Tab-separated table of C-alpha atoms in Angstrom:
chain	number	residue	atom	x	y	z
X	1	UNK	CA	-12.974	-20.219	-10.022
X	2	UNK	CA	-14.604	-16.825	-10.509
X	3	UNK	CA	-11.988	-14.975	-7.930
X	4	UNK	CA	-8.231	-14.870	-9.920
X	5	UNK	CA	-5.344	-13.505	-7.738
X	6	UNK	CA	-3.417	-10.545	-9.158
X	7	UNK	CA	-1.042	-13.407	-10.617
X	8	UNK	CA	-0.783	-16.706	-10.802
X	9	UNK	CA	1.830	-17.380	-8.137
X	10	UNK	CA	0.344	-15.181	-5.816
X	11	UNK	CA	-2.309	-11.723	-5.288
X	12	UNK	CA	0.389	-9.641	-4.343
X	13	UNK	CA	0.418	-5.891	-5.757
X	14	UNK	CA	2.897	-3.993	-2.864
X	15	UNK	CA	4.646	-5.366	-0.041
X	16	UNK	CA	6.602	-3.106	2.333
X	17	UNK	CA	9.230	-3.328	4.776
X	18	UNK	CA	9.680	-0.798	8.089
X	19	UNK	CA	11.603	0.179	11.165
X	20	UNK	CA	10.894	2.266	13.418
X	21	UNK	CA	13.176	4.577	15.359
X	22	UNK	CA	13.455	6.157	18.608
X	23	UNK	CA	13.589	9.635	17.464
X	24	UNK	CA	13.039	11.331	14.164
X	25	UNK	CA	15.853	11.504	11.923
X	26	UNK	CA	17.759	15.263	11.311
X	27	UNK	CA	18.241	17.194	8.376
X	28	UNK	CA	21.884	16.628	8.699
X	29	UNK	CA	21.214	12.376	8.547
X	30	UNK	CA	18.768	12.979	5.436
X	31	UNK	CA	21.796	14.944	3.622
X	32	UNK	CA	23.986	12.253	4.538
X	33	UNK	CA	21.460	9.760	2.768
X	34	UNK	CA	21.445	11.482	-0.126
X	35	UNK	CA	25.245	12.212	-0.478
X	36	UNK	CA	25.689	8.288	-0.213
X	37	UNK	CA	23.003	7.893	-3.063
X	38	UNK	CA	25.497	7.373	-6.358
X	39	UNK	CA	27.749	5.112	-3.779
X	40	UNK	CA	25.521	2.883	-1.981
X	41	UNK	CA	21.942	3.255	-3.568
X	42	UNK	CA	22.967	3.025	-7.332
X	43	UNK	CA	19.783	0.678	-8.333
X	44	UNK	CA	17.589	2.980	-7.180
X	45	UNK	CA	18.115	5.878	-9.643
X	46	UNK	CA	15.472	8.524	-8.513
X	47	UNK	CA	16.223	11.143	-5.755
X	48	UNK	CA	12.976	13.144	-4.761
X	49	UNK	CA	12.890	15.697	-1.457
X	50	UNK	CA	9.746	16.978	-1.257
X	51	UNK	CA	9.587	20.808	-0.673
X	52	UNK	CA	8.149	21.762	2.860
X	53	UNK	CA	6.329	25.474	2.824
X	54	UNK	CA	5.452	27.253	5.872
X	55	UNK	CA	2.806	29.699	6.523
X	56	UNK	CA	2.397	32.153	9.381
X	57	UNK	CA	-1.527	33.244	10.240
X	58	UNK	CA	-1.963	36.377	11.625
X	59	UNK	CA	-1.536	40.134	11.992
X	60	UNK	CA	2.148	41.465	11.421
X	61	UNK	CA	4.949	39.798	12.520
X	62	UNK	CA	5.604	37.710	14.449
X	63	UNK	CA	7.784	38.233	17.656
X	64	UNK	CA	11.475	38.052	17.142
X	65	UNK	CA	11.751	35.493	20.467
X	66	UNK	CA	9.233	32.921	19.125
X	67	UNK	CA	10.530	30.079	18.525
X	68	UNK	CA	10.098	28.610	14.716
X	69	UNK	CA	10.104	24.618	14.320
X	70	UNK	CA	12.113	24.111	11.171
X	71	UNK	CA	10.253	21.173	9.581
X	72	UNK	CA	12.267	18.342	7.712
X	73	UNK	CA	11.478	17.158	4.496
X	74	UNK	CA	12.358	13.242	3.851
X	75	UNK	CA	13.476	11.522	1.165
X	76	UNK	CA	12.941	9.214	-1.495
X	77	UNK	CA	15.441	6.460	-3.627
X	78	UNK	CA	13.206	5.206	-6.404
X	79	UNK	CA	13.476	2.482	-9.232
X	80	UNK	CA	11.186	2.765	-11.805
X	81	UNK	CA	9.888	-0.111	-14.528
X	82	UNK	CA	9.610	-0.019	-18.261
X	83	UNK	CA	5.540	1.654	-18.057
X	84	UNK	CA	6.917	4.211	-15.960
X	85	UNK	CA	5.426	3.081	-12.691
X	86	UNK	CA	7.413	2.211	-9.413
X	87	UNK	CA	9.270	-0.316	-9.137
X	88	UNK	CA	11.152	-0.425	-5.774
X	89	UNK	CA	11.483	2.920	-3.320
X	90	UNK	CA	13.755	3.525	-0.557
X	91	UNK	CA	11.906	6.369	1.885
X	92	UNK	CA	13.549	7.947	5.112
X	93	UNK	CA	11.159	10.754	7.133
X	94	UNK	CA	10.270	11.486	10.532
X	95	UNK	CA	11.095	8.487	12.534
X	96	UNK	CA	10.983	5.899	10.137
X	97	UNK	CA	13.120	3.980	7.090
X	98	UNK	CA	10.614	2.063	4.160
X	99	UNK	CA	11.062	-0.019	1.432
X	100	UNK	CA	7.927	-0.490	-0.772
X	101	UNK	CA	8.473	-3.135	-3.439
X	102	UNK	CA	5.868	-2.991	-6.107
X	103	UNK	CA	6.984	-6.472	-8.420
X	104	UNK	CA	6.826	-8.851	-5.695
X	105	UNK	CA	7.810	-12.469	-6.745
X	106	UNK	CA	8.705	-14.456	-3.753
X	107	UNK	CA	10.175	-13.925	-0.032
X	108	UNK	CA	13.641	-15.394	-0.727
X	109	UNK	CA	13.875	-13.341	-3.553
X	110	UNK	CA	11.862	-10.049	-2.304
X	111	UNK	CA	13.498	-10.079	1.206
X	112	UNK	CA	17.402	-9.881	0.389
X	113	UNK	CA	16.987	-6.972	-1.721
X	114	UNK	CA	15.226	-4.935	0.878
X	115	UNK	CA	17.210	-5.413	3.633
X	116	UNK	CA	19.990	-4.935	1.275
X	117	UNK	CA	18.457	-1.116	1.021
X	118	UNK	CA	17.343	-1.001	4.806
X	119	UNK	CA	20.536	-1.801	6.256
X	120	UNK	CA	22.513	0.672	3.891
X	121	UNK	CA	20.689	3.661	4.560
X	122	UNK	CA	20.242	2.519	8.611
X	123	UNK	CA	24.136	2.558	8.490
X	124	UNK	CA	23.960	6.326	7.661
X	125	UNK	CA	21.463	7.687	9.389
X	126	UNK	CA	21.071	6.087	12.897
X	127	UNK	CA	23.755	7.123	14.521
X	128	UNK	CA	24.673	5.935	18.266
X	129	UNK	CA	22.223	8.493	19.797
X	130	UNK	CA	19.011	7.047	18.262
X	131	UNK	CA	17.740	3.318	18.629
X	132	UNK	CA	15.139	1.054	16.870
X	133	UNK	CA	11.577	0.521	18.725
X	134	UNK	CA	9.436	-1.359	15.845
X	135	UNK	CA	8.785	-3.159	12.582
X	136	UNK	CA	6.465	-2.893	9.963
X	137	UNK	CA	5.847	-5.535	7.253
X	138	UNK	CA	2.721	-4.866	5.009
X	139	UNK	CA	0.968	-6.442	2.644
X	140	UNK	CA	-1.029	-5.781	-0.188
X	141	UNK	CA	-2.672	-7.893	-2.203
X	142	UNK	CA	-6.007	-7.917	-4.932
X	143	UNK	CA	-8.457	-10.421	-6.347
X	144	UNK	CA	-10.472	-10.366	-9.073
X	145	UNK	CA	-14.174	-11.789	-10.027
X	146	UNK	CA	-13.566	-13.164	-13.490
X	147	UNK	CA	-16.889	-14.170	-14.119
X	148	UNK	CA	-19.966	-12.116	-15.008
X	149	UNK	CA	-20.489	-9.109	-13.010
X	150	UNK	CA	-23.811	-9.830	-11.848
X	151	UNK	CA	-23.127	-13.552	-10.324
X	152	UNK	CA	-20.685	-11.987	-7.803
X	153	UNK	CA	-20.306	-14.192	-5.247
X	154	UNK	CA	-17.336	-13.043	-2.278
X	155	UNK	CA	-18.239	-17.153	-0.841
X	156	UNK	CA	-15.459	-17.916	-4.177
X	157	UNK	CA	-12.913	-15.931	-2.255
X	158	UNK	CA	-13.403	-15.729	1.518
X	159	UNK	CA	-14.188	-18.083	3.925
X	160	UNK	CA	-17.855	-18.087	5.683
X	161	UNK	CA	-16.260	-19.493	8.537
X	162	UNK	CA	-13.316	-17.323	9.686
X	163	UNK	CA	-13.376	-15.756	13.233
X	164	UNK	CA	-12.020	-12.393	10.917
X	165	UNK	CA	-15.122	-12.115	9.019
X	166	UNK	CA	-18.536	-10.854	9.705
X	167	UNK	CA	-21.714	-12.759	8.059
X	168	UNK	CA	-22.887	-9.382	6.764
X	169	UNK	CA	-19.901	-8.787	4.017
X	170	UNK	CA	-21.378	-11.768	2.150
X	171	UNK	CA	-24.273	-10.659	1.884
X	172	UNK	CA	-23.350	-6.914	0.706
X	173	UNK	CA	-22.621	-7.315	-3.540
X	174	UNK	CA	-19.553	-5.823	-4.807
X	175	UNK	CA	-19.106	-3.106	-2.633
X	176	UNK	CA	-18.202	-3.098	1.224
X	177	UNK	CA	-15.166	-2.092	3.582
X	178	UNK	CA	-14.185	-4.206	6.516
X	179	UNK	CA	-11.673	-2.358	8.694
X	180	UNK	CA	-9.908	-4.069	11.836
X	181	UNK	CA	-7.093	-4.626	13.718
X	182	UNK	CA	-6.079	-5.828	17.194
X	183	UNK	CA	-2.810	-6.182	19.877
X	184	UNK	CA	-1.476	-9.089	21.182
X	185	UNK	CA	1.765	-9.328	23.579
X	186	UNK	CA	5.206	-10.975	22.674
X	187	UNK	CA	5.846	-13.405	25.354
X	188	UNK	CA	9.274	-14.447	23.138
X	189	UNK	CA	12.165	-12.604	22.664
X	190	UNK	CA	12.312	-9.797	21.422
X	191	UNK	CA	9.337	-9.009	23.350
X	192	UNK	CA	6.349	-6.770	22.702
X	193	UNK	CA	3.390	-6.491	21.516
X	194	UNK	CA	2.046	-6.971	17.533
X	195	UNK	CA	-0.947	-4.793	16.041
X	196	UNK	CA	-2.441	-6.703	13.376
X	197	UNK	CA	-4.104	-4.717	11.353
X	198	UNK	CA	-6.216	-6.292	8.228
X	199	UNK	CA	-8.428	-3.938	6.037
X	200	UNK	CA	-10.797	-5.713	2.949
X	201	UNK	CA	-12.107	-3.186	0.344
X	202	UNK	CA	-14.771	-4.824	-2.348
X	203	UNK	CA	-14.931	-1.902	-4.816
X	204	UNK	CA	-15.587	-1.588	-8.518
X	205	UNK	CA	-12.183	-1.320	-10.741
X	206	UNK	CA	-12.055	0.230	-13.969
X	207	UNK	CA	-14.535	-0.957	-16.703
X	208	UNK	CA	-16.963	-2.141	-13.204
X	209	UNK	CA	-15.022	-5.416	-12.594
X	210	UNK	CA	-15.310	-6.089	-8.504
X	211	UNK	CA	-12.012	-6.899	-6.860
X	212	UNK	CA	-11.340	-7.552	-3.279
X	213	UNK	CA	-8.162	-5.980	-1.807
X	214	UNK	CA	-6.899	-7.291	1.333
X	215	UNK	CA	-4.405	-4.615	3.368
X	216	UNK	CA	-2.493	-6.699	5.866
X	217	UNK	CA	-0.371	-4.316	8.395
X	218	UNK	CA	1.868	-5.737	11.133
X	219	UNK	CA	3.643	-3.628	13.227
X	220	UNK	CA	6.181	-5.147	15.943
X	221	UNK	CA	6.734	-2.725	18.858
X	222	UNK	CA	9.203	-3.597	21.029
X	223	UNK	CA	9.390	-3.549	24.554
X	224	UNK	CA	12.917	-2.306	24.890
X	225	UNK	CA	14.959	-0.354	22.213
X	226	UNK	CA	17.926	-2.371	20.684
X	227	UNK	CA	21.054	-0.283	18.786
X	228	UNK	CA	20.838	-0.463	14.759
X	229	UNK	CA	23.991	-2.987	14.845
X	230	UNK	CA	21.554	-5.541	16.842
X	231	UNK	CA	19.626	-5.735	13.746
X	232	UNK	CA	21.376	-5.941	10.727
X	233	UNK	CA	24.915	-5.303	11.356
X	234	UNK	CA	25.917	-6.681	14.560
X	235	UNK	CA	27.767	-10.082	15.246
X	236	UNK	CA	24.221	-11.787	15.626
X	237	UNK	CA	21.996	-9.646	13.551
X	238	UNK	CA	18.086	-10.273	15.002
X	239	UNK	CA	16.423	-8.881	12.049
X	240	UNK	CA	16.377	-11.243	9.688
X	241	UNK	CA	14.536	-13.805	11.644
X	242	UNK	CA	12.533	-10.717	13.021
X	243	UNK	CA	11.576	-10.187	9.367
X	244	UNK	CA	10.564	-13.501	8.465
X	245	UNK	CA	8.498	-14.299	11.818
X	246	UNK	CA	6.322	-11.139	10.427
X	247	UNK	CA	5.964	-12.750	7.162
X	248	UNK	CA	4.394	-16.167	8.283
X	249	UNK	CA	2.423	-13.809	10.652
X	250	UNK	CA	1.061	-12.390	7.173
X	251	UNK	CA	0.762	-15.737	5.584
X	252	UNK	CA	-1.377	-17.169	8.730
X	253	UNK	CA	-3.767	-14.136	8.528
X	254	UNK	CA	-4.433	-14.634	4.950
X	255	UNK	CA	-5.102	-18.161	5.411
X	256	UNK	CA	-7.236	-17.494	8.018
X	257	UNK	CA	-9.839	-15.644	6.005
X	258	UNK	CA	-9.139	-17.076	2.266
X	259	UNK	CA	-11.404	-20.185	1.500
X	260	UNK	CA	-9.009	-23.607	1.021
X	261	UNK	CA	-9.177	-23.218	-2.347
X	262	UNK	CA	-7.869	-19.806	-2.656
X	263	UNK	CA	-5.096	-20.125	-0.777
X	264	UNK	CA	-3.698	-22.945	-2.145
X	265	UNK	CA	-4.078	-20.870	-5.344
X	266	UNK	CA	-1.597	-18.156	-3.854
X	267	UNK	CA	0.409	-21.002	-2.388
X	268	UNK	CA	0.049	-20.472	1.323
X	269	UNK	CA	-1.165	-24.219	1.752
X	270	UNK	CA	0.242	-27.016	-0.203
């Protein structure tokens, strides 16, 4: 097949793991994240806080009243592998707590270890005052045309007949962007409403070989704010099976534009 997935289990380069909070998190919670790094975040080595300069247009100064927002610069937990590139990162800024993982093997084995990391730094930094509103579970993943350049054919990869997929893009060589996305309402509990968000990029990778990469975004926004112990710490922790009804969301999507073939290749059919 002239399409190869970025491994032979699966096409995965990145997947990453959100939640969404009510308000954005304080200086004083990122401080606290970082003072609990050598304690709680120990496998992920790297602390980076990115430096935040402000600049004031205009003649003189300014008035002694006016009030001066005081931005807040996140933070980053990273694990790096043996070529120097990341590995896994823990990020906390604005309203929001990621976990990118960049050496994806499987969901029972991916998942643990990121809510391992979510849950951690959610203990520290969401305090009683602040809630969760969403999730975010995104996927990343790349295929490659293995055969000679100029027999490119995107019919090896996607599938002519998906409802996702415009007749143009196969008719459009190597190069082409398909952007999308759309809402749907959560009639089960938790309810709310899902953006699904799927972006395909043909482009030309180093030394001209085509790939196709396909950037899946979910995002789970919730009708009604639930307290951080509701989702990972609680007696009857929801996230979990929150988590894992995004990831066969993924898995359908995928299916839904990747020819048979294909997706048996990356294991989403047997």
């Amino acid at each position: 097949m002239p399409f190869n997935p970025n491994t032979e289990q699966h096409a995965i380069v990145e997947v990453v793991f959100g939640v969404q909070l009510a308000r954005n998190l304080s200086a004083k919670e990122l401080d606290a994240l970082v003072a609990a790094h050598k304690e709680h975040f120990s496998d992920l080595p790297k602390v980076h806080r990115p430096q935040i300069i402000q600049f004031a247009f205009g003649e003189g100064s300014p008035p002694a009243d006016l009030p001066i927002m005081q931005p807040t610069a996140g933070v980053m937990f990273d694990a790096m592998k043996r070529d120097g590139s990341l590995d896994w990162r823990l990020r906390a800024d604005d309203n929001r707590l990621f976990v990118n993982c960049l050496s994806y093997t499987r969901w029972a084995d991916v998942w643990p270890t990121a809510r391992k990391f979510l849950a951690a730094a959610g203990d520290i930094v969401v305090g009683a005052d602040n809630a969760v509103t969403g999730f975010i579970l995104q996927y990343i993943d790349v295929f490659r045309w293995a055969g000679d350049p100029s027999t490119y054919n995107v019919d090896a990869m996607l599938d002519r007949n998906s409802t996702h997929l415009p007749g143009s893009i196969f008719d459009c060589g190597p190069l082409w962007h398909l952007h999308q996305g759309w809402y749907r309402n959560v009639t089960d509990e938790p309810k709310g409403r899902v953006l699904e968000r799927v972006h395909l990029d043909a482009v030309l990778e180093e030394k001209q070989v085509p790939i196709v990469k396909v950037d899946t975004y979910i995002q789970l926004e919730l009708s009604q704010k639930r307290s951080w112990a509701a989702i990972f710490t609680g007696e009857s922790p929801i996230g979990d099976a929150l988590f894992d009804k995004l990831h066969e969301q993924d898995k359908d999507i995928l299916k839904s534009i990747l020819t048979e073939d294909m997706a048996r290749r990356v294991a989403l059919i047997d």
